[in-house]
Amino acid sequence: MSDAGVDSRSVLAGAERRLAARAARMYYLEDKSKVTIAGDLGISRFKVARLLERARADGVVTVTVRDPDLLDNELSDRLAAVLGIRRVLVADTPEPQHWVEAAGSLAAAYLQRIVTSDSVLGIAWSRAARALAERLTGLPPCTVVQLCGVLSHTHGEEHNVELVRRIAQQSGGSAFTFYAPLVLPDAATARTLRTQPGIVDALSKCVDVSVAVIAVGEWRPGASTVFDALSGSEARSFADRGVVAESAGMLFDAEGRLIDEGFVGRVVAITEPQLRKVGDVVALATEPDRVAAIRAITRSGLVTTLVTHRAVAEAVLAAAPDH
């Protein structure tokens, strides 16, 4: 056998591999059909199918399937017992880069099971809630309500109004939104805003919320949007009064008690009494270093369902006195 023959076969094999990679890119990344790819490349659709099979066999393409319902039931039950709440859903996701995605996927799967066309779904902004919205495609048409005013520290990300409208649009339901800051400089300004027609209409729907989605914020920079919205001196003063956690514009001490001292009057959001009347309050927790905040918010009695992942669950359990 001549060297030329070997080289010729190598060239052909290389060309076939490159063609397989090109077909795979068009199919998996550009979302083109096999028929379209066949036309673009001037080959048959059967040849396209063979190229895609080769791309998988040669490792040019790898496929990872992530199951949003991949629950760790044993860990979920243990954490619910330690926290003393009705339900905990723990995603078995060890990789830090997938923590927010995993919690959002699991929360979306849970909402798709419990929300009906008669439900009124309340949403408070968080990055985990945004991840949830990206995966919330199976809801029946329902009413979606904005629970909190607009946050100014979302760093260019989709804010409350857009998030609520997107969820409502995906479900084919109606959205109740409003443009107002979450925290105002004083109670008088907040009272004035809460009487504006568009705002009062949206806030009035908070009394009808049957399922609410909130997040767990810890009282420190970068871990609470409310903390970041205040001046440094004011944020420190609340820390001195015992605040360790924040959610939906409410501040809590380590025992889960609401810390008011005039702050509640400055907030444009669902109120604590309204949230306590909600049938299922779903809290999203994605950061393992927020154990104190998670314990505080679950001790408040507001949360009925906590959605999180393995790293958070293990951190909370490790900090439990009887661990």
PDB file of C-alpha atoms in Angstrom:
ATOM      1  CA  MET A   1       0.000   0.000   0.000  1.00  0.00           C
ATOM      2  CA  SER A   2       1.448   3.363  -0.996  1.00  0.00           C
ATOM      3  CA  ASP A   3       1.895   6.341   1.319  1.00  0.00           C
ATOM      4  CA  ALA A   4      -0.129   8.358  -1.168  1.00  0.00           C
ATOM      5  CA  GLY A   5      -3.116   6.062  -0.657  1.00  0.00           C
ATOM      6  CA  VAL A   6      -2.912   6.423   3.108  1.00  0.00           C
ATOM      7  CA  ASP A   7      -2.631  10.204   2.851  1.00  0.00           C
ATOM      8  CA  SER A   8      -5.589  10.304   0.466  1.00  0.00           C
ATOM      9  CA  ARG A   9      -7.791   8.392   2.916  1.00  0.00           C
ATOM     10  CA  SER A  10      -6.654  10.656   5.758  1.00  0.00           C
ATOM     11  CA  VAL A  11      -7.602  13.744   3.778  1.00  0.00           C
ATOM     12  CA  LEU A  12     -11.020  12.270   2.979  1.00  0.00           C
ATOM     13  CA  ALA A  13     -11.582  11.318   6.618  1.00  0.00           C
ATOM     14  CA  GLY A  14     -10.607  14.822   7.738  1.00  0.00           C
ATOM     15  CA  ALA A  15     -12.950  16.401   5.205  1.00  0.00           C
ATOM     16  CA  GLU A  16     -15.789  14.133   6.356  1.00  0.00           C
ATOM     17  CA  ARG A  17     -15.134  15.049   9.991  1.00  0.00           C
ATOM     18  CA  ARG A  18     -15.176  18.761   9.180  1.00  0.00           C
ATOM     19  CA  LEU A  19     -18.417  18.310   7.258  1.00  0.00           C
ATOM     20  CA  ALA A  20     -19.897  16.437  10.233  1.00  0.00           C
ATOM     21  CA  ALA A  21     -18.885  19.289  12.552  1.00  0.00           C
ATOM     22  CA  ARG A  22     -20.450  21.831  10.197  1.00  0.00           C
ATOM     23  CA  ALA A  23     -23.703  19.873   9.998  1.00  0.00           C
ATOM     24  CA  ALA A  24     -23.747  19.466  13.791  1.00  0.00           C
ATOM     25  CA  ARG A  25     -23.244  23.195  14.311  1.00  0.00           C
ATOM     26  CA  MET A  26     -26.158  23.973  11.983  1.00  0.00           C
ATOM     27  CA  TYR A  27     -28.394  21.361  13.643  1.00  0.00           C
ATOM     28  CA  TYR A  28     -27.620  21.871  17.336  1.00  0.00           C
ATOM     29  CA  LEU A  29     -26.620  25.547  17.515  1.00  0.00           C
ATOM     30  CA  GLU A  30     -28.485  27.162  14.637  1.00  0.00           C
ATOM     31  CA  ASP A  31     -31.610  25.012  15.106  1.00  0.00           C
ATOM     32  CA  LYS A  32     -31.851  24.124  11.410  1.00  0.00           C
ATOM     33  CA  SER A  33     -33.762  21.056  10.239  1.00  0.00           C
ATOM     34  CA  LYS A  34     -32.055  18.162   8.511  1.00  0.00           C
ATOM     35  CA  VAL A  35     -33.852  19.045   5.275  1.00  0.00           C
ATOM     36  CA  THR A  36     -32.581  22.643   5.447  1.00  0.00           C
ATOM     37  CA  ILE A  37     -29.043  21.476   6.200  1.00  0.00           C
ATOM     38  CA  ALA A  38     -29.177  19.070   3.266  1.00  0.00           C
ATOM     39  CA  GLY A  39     -30.153  21.907   0.947  1.00  0.00           C
ATOM     40  CA  ASP A  40     -27.470  24.255   2.320  1.00  0.00           C
ATOM     41  CA  LEU A  41     -24.731  21.632   1.994  1.00  0.00           C
ATOM     42  CA  GLY A  42     -25.947  20.104  -1.272  1.00  0.00           C
ATOM     43  CA  ILE A  43     -26.294  16.594   0.150  1.00  0.00           C
ATOM     44  CA  SER A  44     -29.192  14.272   0.952  1.00  0.00           C
ATOM     45  CA  ARG A  45     -30.979  14.397   4.323  1.00  0.00           C
ATOM     46  CA  PHE A  46     -29.897  10.778   4.849  1.00  0.00           C
ATOM     47  CA  LYS A  47     -26.283  11.931   4.508  1.00  0.00           C
ATOM     48  CA  VAL A  48     -27.027  14.673   7.079  1.00  0.00           C
ATOM     49  CA  ALA A  49     -28.341  12.045   9.505  1.00  0.00           C
ATOM     50  CA  ARG A  50     -25.165   9.973   9.047  1.00  0.00           C
ATOM     51  CA  LEU A  51     -22.981  13.050   9.603  1.00  0.00           C
ATOM     52  CA  LEU A  52     -24.825  13.874  12.841  1.00  0.00           C
ATOM     53  CA  GLU A  53     -24.368  10.294  14.023  1.00  0.00           C
ATOM     54  CA  ARG A  54     -20.658  10.522  13.242  1.00  0.00           C
ATOM     55  CA  ALA A  55     -20.365  13.833  15.098  1.00  0.00           C
ATOM     56  CA  ARG A  56     -21.803  12.146  18.202  1.00  0.00           C
ATOM     57  CA  ALA A  57     -19.644   9.018  17.793  1.00  0.00           C
ATOM     58  CA  ASP A  58     -16.414  11.008  17.290  1.00  0.00           C
ATOM     59  CA  GLY A  59     -17.085  13.246  20.288  1.00  0.00           C
ATOM     60  CA  VAL A  60     -17.527  16.373  18.151  1.00  0.00           C
ATOM     61  CA  VAL A  61     -20.933  16.738  19.814  1.00  0.00           C
ATOM     62  CA  THR A  62     -21.779  15.812  23.382  1.00  0.00           C
ATOM     63  CA  VAL A  63     -25.282  16.000  24.829  1.00  0.00           C
ATOM     64  CA  THR A  64     -26.041  16.633  28.498  1.00  0.00           C
ATOM     65  CA  VAL A  65     -29.580  16.196  29.818  1.00  0.00           C
ATOM     66  CA  ARG A  66     -30.445  17.983  33.065  1.00  0.00           C
ATOM     67  CA  ASP A  67     -33.590  16.761  34.763  1.00  0.00           C
ATOM     68  CA  PRO A  68     -35.396  19.675  36.541  1.00  0.00           C
ATOM     69  CA  ASP A  69     -37.184  17.120  38.731  1.00  0.00           C
ATOM     70  CA  LEU A  70     -33.947  15.500  39.907  1.00  0.00           C
ATOM     71  CA  LEU A  71     -34.846  15.686  43.589  1.00  0.00           C
ATOM     72  CA  ASP A  72     -32.888  14.439  46.537  1.00  0.00           C
ATOM     73  CA  ASN A  73     -35.912  13.288  48.518  1.00  0.00           C
ATOM     74  CA  GLU A  74     -33.989  12.179  51.599  1.00  0.00           C
ATOM     75  CA  LEU A  75     -32.121  15.488  51.866  1.00  0.00           C
ATOM     76  CA  SER A  76     -35.351  17.411  51.211  1.00  0.00           C
ATOM     77  CA  ASP A  77     -37.112  15.647  54.100  1.00  0.00           C
ATOM     78  CA  ARG A  78     -34.182  16.149  56.485  1.00  0.00           C
ATOM     79  CA  LEU A  79     -33.971  19.868  55.726  1.00  0.00           C
ATOM     80  CA  ALA A  80     -37.730  20.358  56.094  1.00  0.00           C
ATOM     81  CA  ALA A  81     -37.567  18.720  59.532  1.00  0.00           C
ATOM     82  CA  VAL A  82     -34.659  20.899  60.659  1.00  0.00           C
ATOM     83  CA  LEU A  83     -36.238  24.123  59.400  1.00  0.00           C
ATOM     84  CA  GLY A  84     -39.715  23.193  60.584  1.00  0.00           C
ATOM     85  CA  ILE A  85     -41.522  24.094  57.372  1.00  0.00           C
ATOM     86  CA  ARG A  86     -44.077  22.194  55.320  1.00  0.00           C
ATOM     87  CA  ARG A  87     -42.026  21.404  52.229  1.00  0.00           C
ATOM     88  CA  VAL A  88     -38.427  21.556  50.992  1.00  0.00           C
ATOM     89  CA  LEU A  89     -37.308  20.683  47.468  1.00  0.00           C
ATOM     90  CA  VAL A  90     -33.576  20.062  47.088  1.00  0.00           C
ATOM     91  CA  ALA A  91     -32.052  19.759  43.627  1.00  0.00           C
ATOM     92  CA  ASP A  92     -29.196  17.282  43.448  1.00  0.00           C
ATOM     93  CA  THR A  93     -26.812  19.620  41.610  1.00  0.00           C
ATOM     94  CA  PRO A  94     -23.223  19.738  42.856  1.00  0.00           C
ATOM     95  CA  GLU A  95     -21.716  22.153  40.305  1.00  0.00           C
ATOM     96  CA  PRO A  96     -21.678  25.807  41.509  1.00  0.00           C
ATOM     97  CA  GLN A  97     -22.212  27.114  37.969  1.00  0.00           C
ATOM     98  CA  HIS A  98     -25.600  25.358  37.884  1.00  0.00           C
ATOM     99  CA  TRP A  99     -26.929  26.336  41.338  1.00  0.00           C
ATOM    100  CA  VAL A 100     -29.237  29.151  40.218  1.00  0.00           C
ATOM    101  CA  GLU A 101     -30.341  27.223  37.133  1.00  0.00           C
ATOM    102  CA  ALA A 102     -31.126  24.124  39.205  1.00  0.00           C
ATOM    103  CA  ALA A 103     -33.225  26.010  41.758  1.00  0.00           C
ATOM    104  CA  GLY A 104     -35.057  27.863  38.981  1.00  0.00           C
ATOM    105  CA  SER A 105     -35.777  24.644  37.088  1.00  0.00           C
ATOM    106  CA  LEU A 106     -37.022  22.839  40.184  1.00  0.00           C
ATOM    107  CA  ALA A 107     -39.211  25.788  41.203  1.00  0.00           C
ATOM    108  CA  ALA A 108     -40.643  25.989  37.671  1.00  0.00           C
ATOM    109  CA  ALA A 109     -41.487  22.277  37.717  1.00  0.00           C
ATOM    110  CA  TYR A 110     -43.168  22.709  41.113  1.00  0.00           C
ATOM    111  CA  LEU A 111     -45.245  25.704  39.978  1.00  0.00           C
ATOM    112  CA  GLN A 112     -46.307  23.862  36.838  1.00  0.00           C
ATOM    113  CA  ARG A 113     -47.776  21.183  39.097  1.00  0.00           C
ATOM    114  CA  ILE A 114     -49.643  23.434  41.544  1.00  0.00           C
ATOM    115  CA  VAL A 115     -50.709  26.543  39.596  1.00  0.00           C
ATOM    116  CA  THR A 116     -54.136  26.396  37.955  1.00  0.00           C
ATOM    117  CA  SER A 117     -56.100  28.830  35.819  1.00  0.00           C
ATOM    118  CA  ASP A 118     -57.767  30.063  39.021  1.00  0.00           C
ATOM    119  CA  SER A 119     -54.448  30.813  40.727  1.00  0.00           C
ATOM    120  CA  VAL A 120     -53.034  34.275  41.317  1.00  0.00           C
ATOM    121  CA  LEU A 121     -49.247  33.985  41.133  1.00  0.00           C
ATOM    122  CA  GLY A 122     -47.158  36.652  42.857  1.00  0.00           C
ATOM    123  CA  ILE A 123     -43.521  37.191  41.853  1.00  0.00           C
ATOM    124  CA  ALA A 124     -40.754  39.073  43.678  1.00  0.00           C
ATOM    125  CA  TRP A 125     -37.632  39.744  41.607  1.00  0.00           C
ATOM    126  CA  SER A 126     -34.422  37.770  42.125  1.00  0.00           C
ATOM    127  CA  ARG A 127     -31.885  36.104  39.880  1.00  0.00           C
ATOM    128  CA  ALA A 128     -33.354  32.744  40.833  1.00  0.00           C
ATOM    129  CA  ALA A 129     -36.834  34.030  39.897  1.00  0.00           C
ATOM    130  CA  ARG A 130     -35.450  35.090  36.537  1.00  0.00           C
ATOM    131  CA  ALA A 131     -34.030  31.578  36.059  1.00  0.00           C
ATOM    132  CA  LEU A 132     -37.443  30.205  37.021  1.00  0.00           C
ATOM    133  CA  ALA A 133     -39.180  32.412  34.437  1.00  0.00           C
ATOM    134  CA  GLU A 134     -36.879  31.150  31.690  1.00  0.00           C
ATOM    135  CA  ARG A 135     -38.118  27.603  32.360  1.00  0.00           C
ATOM    136  CA  LEU A 136     -41.755  28.315  33.235  1.00  0.00           C
ATOM    137  CA  THR A 137     -43.366  27.262  29.970  1.00  0.00           C
ATOM    138  CA  GLY A 138     -46.179  24.962  31.095  1.00  0.00           C
ATOM    139  CA  LEU A 139     -48.407  27.227  33.185  1.00  0.00           C
ATOM    140  CA  PRO A 140     -52.140  27.470  32.441  1.00  0.00           C
ATOM    141  CA  PRO A 141     -53.466  30.986  31.772  1.00  0.00           C
ATOM    142  CA  CYS A 142     -53.432  32.670  35.180  1.00  0.00           C
ATOM    143  CA  THR A 143     -53.090  36.072  36.799  1.00  0.00           C
ATOM    144  CA  VAL A 144     -49.510  37.122  37.591  1.00  0.00           C
ATOM    145  CA  VAL A 145     -48.877  39.905  40.098  1.00  0.00           C
ATOM    146  CA  GLN A 146     -45.772  41.987  40.816  1.00  0.00           C
ATOM    147  CA  LEU A 147     -45.132  41.796  44.558  1.00  0.00           C
ATOM    148  CA  CYS A 148     -42.441  44.454  44.934  1.00  0.00           C
ATOM    149  CA  GLY A 149     -41.453  47.803  43.509  1.00  0.00           C
ATOM    150  CA  VAL A 150     -38.763  48.114  40.864  1.00  0.00           C
ATOM    151  CA  LEU A 151     -35.219  47.473  42.023  1.00  0.00           C
ATOM    152  CA  SER A 152     -32.539  49.869  40.825  1.00  0.00           C
ATOM    153  CA  HIS A 153     -29.611  47.493  41.432  1.00  0.00           C
ATOM    154  CA  THR A 154     -30.323  44.727  38.919  1.00  0.00           C
ATOM    155  CA  HIS A 155     -27.233  45.698  36.882  1.00  0.00           C
ATOM    156  CA  GLY A 156     -29.048  45.964  33.558  1.00  0.00           C
ATOM    157  CA  GLU A 157     -30.902  42.692  34.029  1.00  0.00           C
ATOM    158  CA  GLU A 158     -34.609  42.185  33.409  1.00  0.00           C
ATOM    159  CA  HIS A 159     -36.443  44.015  36.227  1.00  0.00           C
ATOM    160  CA  ASN A 160     -39.676  43.243  38.096  1.00  0.00           C
ATOM    161  CA  VAL A 161     -42.139  44.629  35.568  1.00  0.00           C
ATOM    162  CA  GLU A 162     -40.563  42.840  32.606  1.00  0.00           C
ATOM    163  CA  LEU A 163     -40.244  39.594  34.555  1.00  0.00           C
ATOM    164  CA  VAL A 164     -43.912  39.516  35.587  1.00  0.00           C
ATOM    165  CA  ARG A 165     -45.106  40.445  32.109  1.00  0.00           C
ATOM    166  CA  ARG A 166     -42.985  37.730  30.540  1.00  0.00           C
ATOM    167  CA  ILE A 167     -44.380  35.036  32.857  1.00  0.00           C
ATOM    168  CA  ALA A 168     -47.940  36.202  32.167  1.00  0.00           C
ATOM    169  CA  GLN A 169     -47.307  36.240  28.419  1.00  0.00           C
ATOM    170  CA  GLN A 170     -45.856  32.725  28.495  1.00  0.00           C
ATOM    171  CA  SER A 171     -48.938  31.452  30.328  1.00  0.00           C
ATOM    172  CA  GLY A 172     -51.429  33.437  28.241  1.00  0.00           C
ATOM    173  CA  GLY A 173     -52.697  35.095  31.426  1.00  0.00           C
ATOM    174  CA  SER A 174     -52.925  38.692  32.636  1.00  0.00           C
ATOM    175  CA  ALA A 175     -50.224  40.733  34.363  1.00  0.00           C
ATOM    176  CA  PHE A 176     -50.593  43.329  37.124  1.00  0.00           C
ATOM    177  CA  THR A 177     -47.451  45.467  37.225  1.00  0.00           C
ATOM    178  CA  PHE A 178     -46.407  48.924  38.366  1.00  0.00           C
ATOM    179  CA  TYR A 179     -43.460  51.299  38.081  1.00  0.00           C
ATOM    180  CA  ALA A 180     -42.386  52.485  41.512  1.00  0.00           C
ATOM    181  CA  PRO A 181     -39.195  52.040  43.544  1.00  0.00           C
ATOM    182  CA  LEU A 182     -39.212  49.312  46.180  1.00  0.00           C
ATOM    183  CA  VAL A 183     -37.792  51.587  48.885  1.00  0.00           C
ATOM    184  CA  LEU A 184     -38.559  55.313  49.188  1.00  0.00           C
ATOM    185  CA  PRO A 185     -36.667  57.927  51.229  1.00  0.00           C
ATOM    186  CA  ASP A 186     -39.623  58.485  53.550  1.00  0.00           C
ATOM    187  CA  ALA A 187     -43.082  57.140  54.396  1.00  0.00           C
ATOM    188  CA  ALA A 188     -44.920  60.201  53.031  1.00  0.00           C
ATOM    189  CA  THR A 189     -43.516  59.684  49.529  1.00  0.00           C
ATOM    190  CA  ALA A 190     -44.335  55.985  49.683  1.00  0.00           C
ATOM    191  CA  ARG A 191     -47.924  56.713  50.745  1.00  0.00           C
ATOM    192  CA  THR A 192     -48.352  59.111  47.834  1.00  0.00           C
ATOM    193  CA  LEU A 193     -47.084  56.562  45.342  1.00  0.00           C
ATOM    194  CA  ARG A 194     -49.287  53.800  46.744  1.00  0.00           C
ATOM    195  CA  THR A 195     -52.370  55.925  45.949  1.00  0.00           C
ATOM    196  CA  GLN A 196     -51.510  56.404  42.264  1.00  0.00           C
ATOM    197  CA  PRO A 197     -54.093  54.662  39.996  1.00  0.00           C
ATOM    198  CA  GLY A 198     -51.802  52.161  38.284  1.00  0.00           C
ATOM    199  CA  ILE A 199     -49.951  51.299  41.467  1.00  0.00           C
ATOM    200  CA  VAL A 200     -53.018  50.922  43.652  1.00  0.00           C
ATOM    201  CA  ASP A 201     -54.606  48.615  41.066  1.00  0.00           C
ATOM    202  CA  ALA A 202     -51.601  46.300  41.053  1.00  0.00           C
ATOM    203  CA  LEU A 203     -51.094  46.339  44.828  1.00  0.00           C
ATOM    204  CA  SER A 204     -54.789  45.613  45.385  1.00  0.00           C
ATOM    205  CA  LYS A 205     -54.263  42.240  43.665  1.00  0.00           C
ATOM    206  CA  CYS A 206     -51.799  41.225  46.407  1.00  0.00           C
ATOM    207  CA  VAL A 207     -54.750  40.297  48.616  1.00  0.00           C
ATOM    208  CA  ASP A 208     -55.767  37.667  46.033  1.00  0.00           C
ATOM    209  CA  VAL A 209     -52.354  36.013  45.648  1.00  0.00           C
ATOM    210  CA  SER A 210     -52.597  32.251  46.176  1.00  0.00           C
ATOM    211  CA  VAL A 211     -48.986  31.332  45.321  1.00  0.00           C
ATOM    212  CA  ALA A 212     -46.063  33.690  45.949  1.00  0.00           C
ATOM    213  CA  VAL A 213     -42.426  33.371  44.895  1.00  0.00           C
ATOM    214  CA  ILE A 214     -39.892  35.247  47.035  1.00  0.00           C
ATOM    215  CA  ALA A 215     -36.129  35.054  47.531  1.00  0.00           C
ATOM    216  CA  VAL A 216     -33.769  34.852  50.490  1.00  0.00           C
ATOM    217  CA  GLY A 217     -31.545  37.898  50.896  1.00  0.00           C
ATOM    218  CA  GLU A 218     -28.862  38.215  53.554  1.00  0.00           C
ATOM    219  CA  TRP A 219     -28.204  41.586  55.164  1.00  0.00           C
ATOM    220  CA  ARG A 220     -24.826  42.425  53.648  1.00  0.00           C
ATOM    221  CA  PRO A 221     -23.549  44.056  50.450  1.00  0.00           C
ATOM    222  CA  GLY A 222     -24.313  42.137  47.277  1.00  0.00           C
ATOM    223  CA  ALA A 223     -26.606  39.666  49.043  1.00  0.00           C
ATOM    224  CA  SER A 224     -29.694  41.870  49.418  1.00  0.00           C
ATOM    225  CA  THR A 225     -31.043  44.317  46.867  1.00  0.00           C
ATOM    226  CA  VAL A 226     -32.611  46.344  49.692  1.00  0.00           C
ATOM    227  CA  PHE A 227     -29.269  46.551  51.526  1.00  0.00           C
ATOM    228  CA  ASP A 228     -27.656  47.798  48.313  1.00  0.00           C
ATOM    229  CA  ALA A 229     -30.432  50.384  47.833  1.00  0.00           C
ATOM    230  CA  LEU A 230     -29.746  52.061  51.200  1.00  0.00           C
ATOM    231  CA  SER A 231     -26.878  54.283  52.246  1.00  0.00           C
ATOM    232  CA  GLY A 232     -24.046  52.533  54.028  1.00  0.00           C
ATOM    233  CA  SER A 233     -24.855  54.168  57.359  1.00  0.00           C
ATOM    234  CA  GLU A 234     -28.546  53.251  57.189  1.00  0.00           C
ATOM    235  CA  ALA A 235     -27.802  49.651  56.193  1.00  0.00           C
ATOM    236  CA  ARG A 236     -25.373  49.371  59.117  1.00  0.00           C
ATOM    237  CA  SER A 237     -27.933  50.829  61.505  1.00  0.00           C
ATOM    238  CA  PHE A 238     -30.390  48.051  60.641  1.00  0.00           C
ATOM    239  CA  ALA A 239     -27.624  45.494  61.143  1.00  0.00           C
ATOM    240  CA  ASP A 240     -27.052  46.995  64.593  1.00  0.00           C
ATOM    241  CA  ARG A 241     -30.759  46.457  65.330  1.00  0.00           C
ATOM    242  CA  GLY A 242     -30.388  42.751  64.566  1.00  0.00           C
ATOM    243  CA  VAL A 243     -31.416  42.488  60.902  1.00  0.00           C
ATOM    244  CA  VAL A 244     -29.848  39.423  59.263  1.00  0.00           C
ATOM    245  CA  ALA A 245     -32.248  38.723  56.388  1.00  0.00           C
ATOM    246  CA  GLU A 246     -34.481  40.445  53.858  1.00  0.00           C
ATOM    247  CA  SER A 247     -37.179  39.269  51.488  1.00  0.00           C
ATOM    248  CA  ALA A 248     -39.790  41.179  49.479  1.00  0.00           C
ATOM    249  CA  GLY A 249     -38.755  44.384  51.226  1.00  0.00           C
ATOM    250  CA  MET A 250     -39.235  42.923  54.732  1.00  0.00           C
ATOM    251  CA  LEU A 251     -36.400  42.815  57.263  1.00  0.00           C
ATOM    252  CA  PHE A 252     -35.982  39.966  59.771  1.00  0.00           C
ATOM    253  CA  ASP A 253     -33.798  39.279  62.784  1.00  0.00           C
ATOM    254  CA  ALA A 254     -32.196  35.910  63.511  1.00  0.00           C
ATOM    255  CA  GLU A 255     -35.358  34.613  65.172  1.00  0.00           C
ATOM    256  CA  GLY A 256     -37.528  35.517  62.201  1.00  0.00           C
ATOM    257  CA  ARG A 257     -39.117  38.589  63.781  1.00  0.00           C
ATOM    258  CA  LEU A 258     -40.055  41.446  61.445  1.00  0.00           C
ATOM    259  CA  ILE A 259     -37.941  44.553  62.130  1.00  0.00           C
ATOM    260  CA  ASP A 260     -40.010  47.621  61.320  1.00  0.00           C
ATOM    261  CA  GLU A 261     -38.945  50.828  63.069  1.00  0.00           C
ATOM    262  CA  GLY A 262     -40.542  52.871  60.305  1.00  0.00           C
ATOM    263  CA  PHE A 263     -39.011  50.968  57.399  1.00  0.00           C
ATOM    264  CA  VAL A 264     -42.179  49.131  56.340  1.00  0.00           C
ATOM    265  CA  GLY A 265     -43.899  52.458  55.672  1.00  0.00           C
ATOM    266  CA  ARG A 266     -41.230  53.327  53.117  1.00  0.00           C
ATOM    267  CA  VAL A 267     -41.698  50.167  51.054  1.00  0.00           C
ATOM    268  CA  VAL A 268     -43.965  49.701  48.014  1.00  0.00           C
ATOM    269  CA  ALA A 269     -44.667  45.963  48.078  1.00  0.00           C
ATOM    270  CA  ILE A 270     -46.925  43.238  49.392  1.00  0.00           C
ATOM    271  CA  THR A 271     -47.321  43.550  53.168  1.00  0.00           C
ATOM    272  CA  GLU A 272     -46.476  40.966  55.814  1.00  0.00           C
ATOM    273  CA  PRO A 273     -50.165  40.354  56.727  1.00  0.00           C
ATOM    274  CA  GLN A 274     -51.007  39.857  53.044  1.00  0.00           C
ATOM    275  CA  LEU A 275     -48.118  37.429  52.564  1.00  0.00           C
ATOM    276  CA  ARG A 276     -49.190  35.425  55.628  1.00  0.00           C
ATOM    277  CA  LYS A 277     -52.563  34.814  53.978  1.00  0.00           C
ATOM    278  CA  VAL A 278     -51.017  33.335  50.818  1.00  0.00           C
ATOM    279  CA  GLY A 279     -51.627  29.598  50.532  1.00  0.00           C
ATOM    280  CA  ASP A 280     -48.136  28.680  49.361  1.00  0.00           C
ATOM    281  CA  VAL A 281     -45.132  30.991  49.766  1.00  0.00           C
ATOM    282  CA  VAL A 282     -42.211  29.563  47.788  1.00  0.00           C
ATOM    283  CA  ALA A 283     -38.778  30.842  48.838  1.00  0.00           C
ATOM    284  CA  LEU A 284     -35.804  30.407  46.504  1.00  0.00           C
ATOM    285  CA  ALA A 285     -32.372  29.957  48.118  1.00  0.00           C
ATOM    286  CA  THR A 286     -29.286  29.498  45.951  1.00  0.00           C
ATOM    287  CA  GLU A 287     -26.284  30.676  47.980  1.00  0.00           C
ATOM    288  CA  PRO A 288     -24.715  28.334  50.595  1.00  0.00           C
ATOM    289  CA  ASP A 289     -23.273  31.283  52.544  1.00  0.00           C
ATOM    290  CA  ARG A 290     -26.756  32.571  53.464  1.00  0.00           C
ATOM    291  CA  VAL A 291     -27.499  30.032  56.181  1.00  0.00           C
ATOM    292  CA  ALA A 292     -28.375  32.680  58.792  1.00  0.00           C
ATOM    293  CA  ALA A 293     -30.803  34.354  56.403  1.00  0.00           C
ATOM    294  CA  ILE A 294     -32.438  31.066  55.404  1.00  0.00           C
ATOM    295  CA  ARG A 295     -32.975  30.108  59.036  1.00  0.00           C
ATOM    296  CA  ALA A 296     -34.352  33.577  59.851  1.00  0.00           C
ATOM    297  CA  ILE A 297     -36.848  33.686  56.989  1.00  0.00           C
ATOM    298  CA  THR A 298     -38.079  30.143  57.589  1.00  0.00           C
ATOM    299  CA  ARG A 299     -38.453  30.929  61.312  1.00  0.00           C
ATOM    300  CA  SER A 300     -40.683  33.871  60.391  1.00  0.00           C
ATOM    301  CA  GLY A 301     -43.532  31.474  59.567  1.00  0.00           C
ATOM    302  CA  LEU A 302     -44.048  33.089  56.165  1.00  0.00           C
ATOM    303  CA  VAL A 303     -42.486  30.339  54.054  1.00  0.00           C
ATOM    304  CA  THR A 304     -44.311  27.107  53.263  1.00  0.00           C
ATOM    305  CA  THR A 305     -41.981  25.780  50.522  1.00  0.00           C
ATOM    306  CA  LEU A 306     -38.219  26.217  50.204  1.00  0.00           C
ATOM    307  CA  VAL A 307     -36.568  25.414  46.859  1.00  0.00           C
ATOM    308  CA  THR A 308     -32.799  25.040  46.897  1.00  0.00           C
ATOM    309  CA  HIS A 309     -29.950  22.692  45.980  1.00  0.00           C
ATOM    310  CA  ARG A 310     -27.586  20.254  47.672  1.00  0.00           C
ATOM    311  CA  ALA A 311     -24.832  22.722  48.674  1.00  0.00           C
ATOM    312  CA  VAL A 312     -27.313  24.980  50.502  1.00  0.00           C
ATOM    313  CA  ALA A 313     -29.042  22.038  52.193  1.00  0.00           C
ATOM    314  CA  GLU A 314     -25.740  20.628  53.438  1.00  0.00           C
ATOM    315  CA  ALA A 315     -24.640  24.045  54.729  1.00  0.00           C
ATOM    316  CA  VAL A 316     -27.884  24.533  56.679  1.00  0.00           C
ATOM    317  CA  LEU A 317     -27.732  21.030  58.118  1.00  0.00           C
ATOM    318  CA  ALA A 318     -24.072  21.439  59.098  1.00  0.00           C
ATOM    319  CA  ALA A 319     -24.967  24.578  61.045  1.00  0.00           C
ATOM    320  CA  ALA A 320     -27.889  22.935  62.863  1.00  0.00           C
ATOM    321  CA  PRO A 321     -27.185  22.380  66.595  1.00  0.00           C
ATOM    322  CA  ASP A 322     -28.076  18.679  66.476  1.00  0.00           C
ATOM    323  CA  HIS A 323     -26.161  17.926  63.264  1.00  0.00           C
TER     324      HIS A 323
END
